[in-house]
Amino acid sequence: MDRADIVHQNFLRRVASGDLPQGAAPMGPLSATEAVSVFRSGCLSRALDRQSRAMQKAGQGFYTIGSSGHEGVAAVAAALRPTDMAFLHYRDAAFQIARAAQVPGQSIAWDMLLSFASSSEDPISGGRHKVLGSKALSIPPQTSTIASHLPKAVGAAYAIGAARRHRPEHQDLPDDAIVCCSFGDASANHSTAQGAFNTAGWTSYQSIPLPLLFVCEDNGIGISTKTPKGWIAANFSTRPGLKYFSCNGLDIYETFRVASEATAYVRNRRKPAFLHIGTIRLYGHAGADVPTTYLPREEVEAEEAMDPLLHSVRLLSEAGALEPADALAIYNQTNARVVRVADEVITRPRLKTAAEVMAAIIPPKRVCKPTNGPSAEARAAAFGGDMKAMEEPQIMSRLINWALTDLMLEHPEVVMMGEDVGRKGGVYGVTQKLHARFGPDRMIDTLLDEQSILGLAIGMAQNGFVPMPEIQFLAYLHNAEDQIRGEAATLPFFSNGQYTNPMVLRIAGLGYQKGFGGHFHNDNSVAVLRDIPGLILACPSNGADAAKMLRECVRLAREEQRLVVFLEPIALYPMRDLLAEKDGGWMRPYPARNETIPLGEVGVHGSGTDLAIVTFGNGYYLSRQTEKRLADAGVKARVVDMRWLSPLPTEALVEAVKGAERILIVDETRHSGGVAEALMALFTERTNVPHARITAEDSFIATGPAYAATMPSADGIFAAAMDLMGAAQ
Ligand SMILES: Cc1ncc(C[n+]2csc(CCOP(=O)(O)OP(=O)(O)O)c2C)c(N)n1
Ligand SMILES: [Mg+2]
């Protein structure tokens, strides 16, 4: 027999015969009404688990990871407020159900079954995933990536305090809210989780408010691998900045009592706490997992004998809150109701087409207060001596700095976070003076952990800020990229656009720093960003474009809730000259504040019809150097700056090469997985114009004299262009 059936039969038999597991007497402030409500939540959670298996067998349900054994978390929900944002472990159906009981107008069984059935009417994901989550209950949906929700829970908790100091227009969390995030005992070991605990401790150690309740549901195992006995307590009971609470999750009275203490600590002290709940896991990890294949049968049966619902029946009876016969009736009625609702739910529509699935990749626009921009006085005060310098052409890093200043003046909800962005003003000085201009609340010097930086940004965005996190170098995105790829980018998708985390992530990157730094400071691969659905990847080639594009990026984040990555070519930050020393050919005046470059608009320099060079970033700079040489050689060229690497501005590019006899793609990213692959495909599919490409090698970048050896050069571009033109004659 299926172990879910065994557990079910055990429950019926043991309650009927009064054979209930022993344990401590009910103690603490849980009232009779609340206790029965918590029990009801557990019964519904259990019934849903059984139903999900039945639906899967019938081909009507598609995912069966369950919550059985973890029903005690309903008592944690009861200790919290429904406005306390909760990032939940996948075993927390009972939490969500208990929370629904705190909010009027909820139809939680119906809603959750819609999710099991992948119905397009599922109120959280619109049928995209069987996932816990609810906008009305302040439960953002989670991906199934272990621990990846912890960094943003830290960010959201930080954002509660931050919003008290600077009110964001789209604030979501009440000032006295706390954040809760739960996870399993095995997940607690994940480096992402460890980073979040450390960041929470690091923050509270400095007395910075961080009202966050970590809830570790310790069932002693992760799929088939046991957690060493005592490991969670040993690991977490003495962490600096993190107060430890523990309780027996099989006892709803104890769980409610300790969870209430922990919650009060977090809410009143605005400090993080770690609540360690002992639970059990009934019927294996998920549907197809049979625990008796890796655990002794006696051990599995011993756990089953500790069924928390059986414990609750005993506790409720001892507390005089509910007779066992009534508990049994609730259990049976709940099962019957779930079967009835499920019969109805499977008739509801499901997603069918690609368009339906993809409808939530791009988040909805939101209404923002109009702004006229900062006053002349505010600008004069902020810019000070820089005002005078604005009359002269400047290098890119300076123009980015000014654009950031104007954006922060105009939008008080813009905040920046990163390693060394504040006091130092960034490794390359791009954020210099912003700390003095806007203070440490808006220029956050973070600890050294990219996952925490991005988690902070995601969490702050969920409370209405427009974060502009910085990753110091492109190569250091990779140890944290799941925060963008798995978390930020998927949130609108899995929440049907109800939760978003708009941001403009600035990353300094690409190659060509003269002899400095080698690969890690000159990473020239953007493949990992280009294939993320919905993500906008921008890359300016000069300071004026950078300023105008940044304004558009902030607008896209603020008004359209988009996830934007702004890739800044480090080698072009200080670039002054184009063709000859001191020609100042790469400096630009600061564009007037209302000038922007809209998403998808490419730059076209020249109007030559012999050759269109299509490129971006450093490639654009190098191509502009070859333009004159090509003209001298009789080739009339135009140079197209893509500016927007993803999504590919296809129509604008096709338009920009119109009338050219040849197209040369110059791509400083790698041959494999580089931008040129997409451009080759585009021009093959959409034009009849012969085209060729010059790209970087499939190599890492060396330091020293060979720093540029693996990437396109001005000479190389010239030679490739002449080759291509030769083929024309
Ligand atoms: C990053 C990542 N690695 C691996 C997995 C696969 N996986 C899913 S659940 C799980 C075990 C989690 O155990 P625990 O945290 O104790 O939670 P429990 O299932 O016991 O409640 C694993 C390895 C995953 N989802 N994410
Ligand atoms: Mg576990």
PDB file of N, CA and C in Angstrom, residues 11-50:
ATOM      1  N   PHE A  11      -4.407   7.010  11.012  1.00  0.00           N
ATOM      2  CA  PHE A  11      -5.090   8.125  11.680  1.00  0.00           C
ATOM      3  C   PHE A  11      -6.522   7.723  12.048  1.00  0.00           C
ATOM      4  N   LEU A  12      -7.233   7.181  11.084  1.00  0.00           N
ATOM      5  CA  LEU A  12      -8.636   6.809  11.325  1.00  0.00           C
ATOM      6  C   LEU A  12      -8.722   5.784  12.463  1.00  0.00           C
ATOM      7  N   ARG A  13      -7.867   4.766  12.369  1.00  0.00           N
ATOM      8  CA  ARG A  13      -7.919   3.668  13.342  1.00  0.00           C
ATOM      9  C   ARG A  13      -7.537   4.159  14.736  1.00  0.00           C
ATOM     10  N   ARG A  14      -6.467   4.930  14.803  1.00  0.00           N
ATOM     11  CA  ARG A  14      -5.959   5.302  16.129  1.00  0.00           C
ATOM     12  C   ARG A  14      -6.866   6.328  16.826  1.00  0.00           C
ATOM     13  N   VAL A  15      -7.433   7.247  16.069  1.00  0.00           N
ATOM     14  CA  VAL A  15      -8.343   8.205  16.716  1.00  0.00           C
ATOM     15  C   VAL A  15      -9.591   7.456  17.189  1.00  0.00           C
ATOM     16  N   ALA A  16     -10.087   6.580  16.336  1.00  0.00           N
ATOM     17  CA  ALA A  16     -11.311   5.849  16.697  1.00  0.00           C
ATOM     18  C   ALA A  16     -11.087   5.013  17.953  1.00  0.00           C
ATOM     19  N   SER A  17      -9.859   4.453  18.082  1.00  0.00           N
ATOM     20  CA  SER A  17      -9.626   3.566  19.227  1.00  0.00           C
ATOM     21  C   SER A  17      -8.988   4.304  20.408  1.00  0.00           C
ATOM     22  N   GLY A  18      -8.783   5.589  20.271  1.00  0.00           N
ATOM     23  CA  GLY A  18      -8.195   6.362  21.370  1.00  0.00           C
ATOM     24  C   GLY A  18      -6.722   6.051  21.595  1.00  0.00           C
ATOM     25  N   ASP A  19      -6.061   5.497  20.581  1.00  0.00           N
ATOM     26  CA  ASP A  19      -4.639   5.134  20.689  1.00  0.00           C
ATOM     27  C   ASP A  19      -3.786   6.308  20.182  1.00  0.00           C
ATOM     28  N   LEU A  20      -3.592   7.315  21.039  1.00  0.00           N
ATOM     29  CA  LEU A  20      -2.919   8.531  20.591  1.00  0.00           C
ATOM     30  C   LEU A  20      -1.491   8.593  21.128  1.00  0.00           C
ATOM     31  N   PRO A  21      -0.567   9.179  20.343  1.00  0.00           N
ATOM     32  CA  PRO A  21       0.831   9.224  20.798  1.00  0.00           C
ATOM     33  C   PRO A  21       0.972  10.106  22.040  1.00  0.00           C
ATOM     34  N   GLN A  22       1.905   9.727  22.894  1.00  0.00           N
ATOM     35  CA  GLN A  22       2.094  10.467  24.141  1.00  0.00           C
ATOM     36  C   GLN A  22       2.951  11.713  23.908  1.00  0.00           C
ATOM     37  N   GLY A  23       2.867  12.641  24.836  1.00  0.00           N
ATOM     38  CA  GLY A  23       3.685  13.851  24.735  1.00  0.00           C
ATOM     39  C   GLY A  23       3.322  14.800  25.857  1.00  0.00           C
ATOM     40  N   ALA A  24       3.978  15.956  25.849  1.00  0.00           N
ATOM     41  CA  ALA A  24       3.746  16.936  26.906  1.00  0.00           C
ATOM     42  C   ALA A  24       2.300  17.420  26.879  1.00  0.00           C
ATOM     43  N   ALA A  25       1.838  17.890  28.016  1.00  0.00           N
ATOM     44  CA  ALA A  25       0.476  18.419  28.102  1.00  0.00           C
ATOM     45  C   ALA A  25       0.417  19.753  27.351  1.00  0.00           C
ATOM     46  N   PRO A  26      -0.761  20.133  26.843  1.00  0.00           N
ATOM     47  CA  PRO A  26      -0.876  21.417  26.128  1.00  0.00           C
ATOM     48  C   PRO A  26      -0.569  22.582  27.065  1.00  0.00           C
ATOM     49  N   MET A  27       0.240  23.496  26.595  1.00  0.00           N
ATOM     50  CA  MET A  27       0.675  24.599  27.454  1.00  0.00           C
ATOM     51  C   MET A  27       0.824  25.872  26.638  1.00  0.00           C
ATOM     52  N   GLY A  28       0.400  26.964  27.203  1.00  0.00           N
ATOM     53  CA  GLY A  28       0.666  28.235  26.539  1.00  0.00           C
ATOM     54  C   GLY A  28      -0.594  28.926  26.090  1.00  0.00           C
ATOM     55  N   PRO A  29      -0.386  30.025  25.373  1.00  0.00           N
ATOM     56  CA  PRO A  29      -1.494  30.957  25.134  1.00  0.00           C
ATOM     57  C   PRO A  29      -2.430  30.594  23.981  1.00  0.00           C
ATOM     58  N   LEU A  30      -2.257  29.469  23.327  1.00  0.00           N
ATOM     59  CA  LEU A  30      -3.125  29.147  22.193  1.00  0.00           C
ATOM     60  C   LEU A  30      -4.546  28.901  22.705  1.00  0.00           C
ATOM     61  N   SER A  31      -5.495  29.714  22.252  1.00  0.00           N
ATOM     62  CA  SER A  31      -6.873  29.582  22.738  1.00  0.00           C
ATOM     63  C   SER A  31      -7.529  28.363  22.088  1.00  0.00           C
ATOM     64  N   ALA A  32      -8.644  27.944  22.661  1.00  0.00           N
ATOM     65  CA  ALA A  32      -9.332  26.771  22.130  1.00  0.00           C
ATOM     66  C   ALA A  32      -9.743  27.009  20.675  1.00  0.00           C
ATOM     67  N   THR A  33     -10.299  28.166  20.413  1.00  0.00           N
ATOM     68  CA  THR A  33     -10.748  28.451  19.039  1.00  0.00           C
ATOM     69  C   THR A  33      -9.566  28.432  18.075  1.00  0.00           C
ATOM     70  N   GLU A  34      -8.474  29.079  18.488  1.00  0.00           N
ATOM     71  CA  GLU A  34      -7.295  29.116  17.611  1.00  0.00           C
ATOM     72  C   GLU A  34      -6.727  27.717  17.413  1.00  0.00           C
ATOM     73  N   ALA A  35      -6.733  26.933  18.485  1.00  0.00           N
ATOM     74  CA  ALA A  35      -6.170  25.591  18.397  1.00  0.00           C
ATOM     75  C   ALA A  35      -6.969  24.740  17.408  1.00  0.00           C
ATOM     76  N   VAL A  36      -8.276  24.875  17.459  1.00  0.00           N
ATOM     77  CA  VAL A  36      -9.102  24.107  16.518  1.00  0.00           C
ATOM     78  C   VAL A  36      -8.848  24.600  15.091  1.00  0.00           C
ATOM     79  N   SER A  37      -8.702  25.902  14.955  1.00  0.00           N
ATOM     80  CA  SER A  37      -8.433  26.462  13.629  1.00  0.00           C
ATOM     81  C   SER A  37      -7.091  25.941  13.082  1.00  0.00           C
ATOM     82  N   VAL A  38      -6.078  25.885  13.949  1.00  0.00           N
ATOM     83  CA  VAL A  38      -4.772  25.359  13.533  1.00  0.00           C
ATOM     84  C   VAL A  38      -4.916  23.886  13.125  1.00  0.00           C
ATOM     85  N   PHE A  39      -5.703  23.130  13.901  1.00  0.00           N
ATOM     86  CA  PHE A  39      -5.929  21.725  13.561  1.00  0.00           C
ATOM     87  C   PHE A  39      -6.636  21.607  12.211  1.00  0.00           C
ATOM     88  N   ARG A  40      -7.622  22.436  12.005  1.00  0.00           N
ATOM     89  CA  ARG A  40      -8.340  22.414  10.712  1.00  0.00           C
ATOM     90  C   ARG A  40      -7.373  22.683   9.552  1.00  0.00           C
ATOM     91  N   SER A  41      -6.480  23.629   9.756  1.00  0.00           N
ATOM     92  CA  SER A  41      -5.497  23.931   8.698  1.00  0.00           C
ATOM     93  C   SER A  41      -4.658  22.702   8.401  1.00  0.00           C
ATOM     94  N   GLY A  42      -4.253  22.000   9.473  1.00  0.00           N
ATOM     95  CA  GLY A  42      -3.457  20.784   9.294  1.00  0.00           C
ATOM     96  C   GLY A  42      -4.237  19.721   8.539  1.00  0.00           C
ATOM     97  N   CYS A  43      -5.503  19.570   8.879  1.00  0.00           N
ATOM     98  CA  CYS A  43      -6.331  18.563   8.200  1.00  0.00           C
ATOM     99  C   CYS A  43      -6.472  18.888   6.717  1.00  0.00           C
ATOM    100  N   LEU A  44      -6.667  20.165   6.422  1.00  0.00           N
ATOM    101  CA  LEU A  44      -6.826  20.539   5.008  1.00  0.00           C
ATOM    102  C   LEU A  44      -5.511  20.312   4.248  1.00  0.00           C
ATOM    103  N   SER A  45      -4.409  20.684   4.880  1.00  0.00           N
ATOM    104  CA  SER A  45      -3.106  20.466   4.252  1.00  0.00           C
ATOM    105  C   SER A  45      -2.924  18.977   3.940  1.00  0.00           C
ATOM    106  N   ARG A  46      -3.269  18.140   4.919  1.00  0.00           N
ATOM    107  CA  ARG A  46      -3.122  16.688   4.746  1.00  0.00           C
ATOM    108  C   ARG A  46      -4.032  16.176   3.618  1.00  0.00           C
ATOM    109  N   ALA A  47      -5.255  16.654   3.618  1.00  0.00           N
ATOM    110  CA  ALA A  47      -6.201  16.206   2.593  1.00  0.00           C
ATOM    111  C   ALA A  47      -5.716  16.631   1.198  1.00  0.00           C
ATOM    112  N   LEU A  48      -5.128  17.823   1.128  1.00  0.00           N
ATOM    113  CA  LEU A  48      -4.621  18.300  -0.165  1.00  0.00           C
ATOM    114  C   LEU A  48      -3.460  17.434  -0.652  1.00  0.00           C
ATOM    115  N   ASP A  49      -2.607  17.006   0.277  1.00  0.00           N
ATOM    116  CA  ASP A  49      -1.502  16.121  -0.107  1.00  0.00           C
ATOM    117  C   ASP A  49      -2.037  14.839  -0.733  1.00  0.00           C
ATOM    118  N   ARG A  50      -3.037  14.275  -0.061  1.00  0.00           N
ATOM    119  CA  ARG A  50      -3.594  13.016  -0.566  1.00  0.00           C
ATOM    120  C   ARG A  50      -4.268  13.259  -1.914  1.00  0.00           C
TER     121      ARG A  50
END
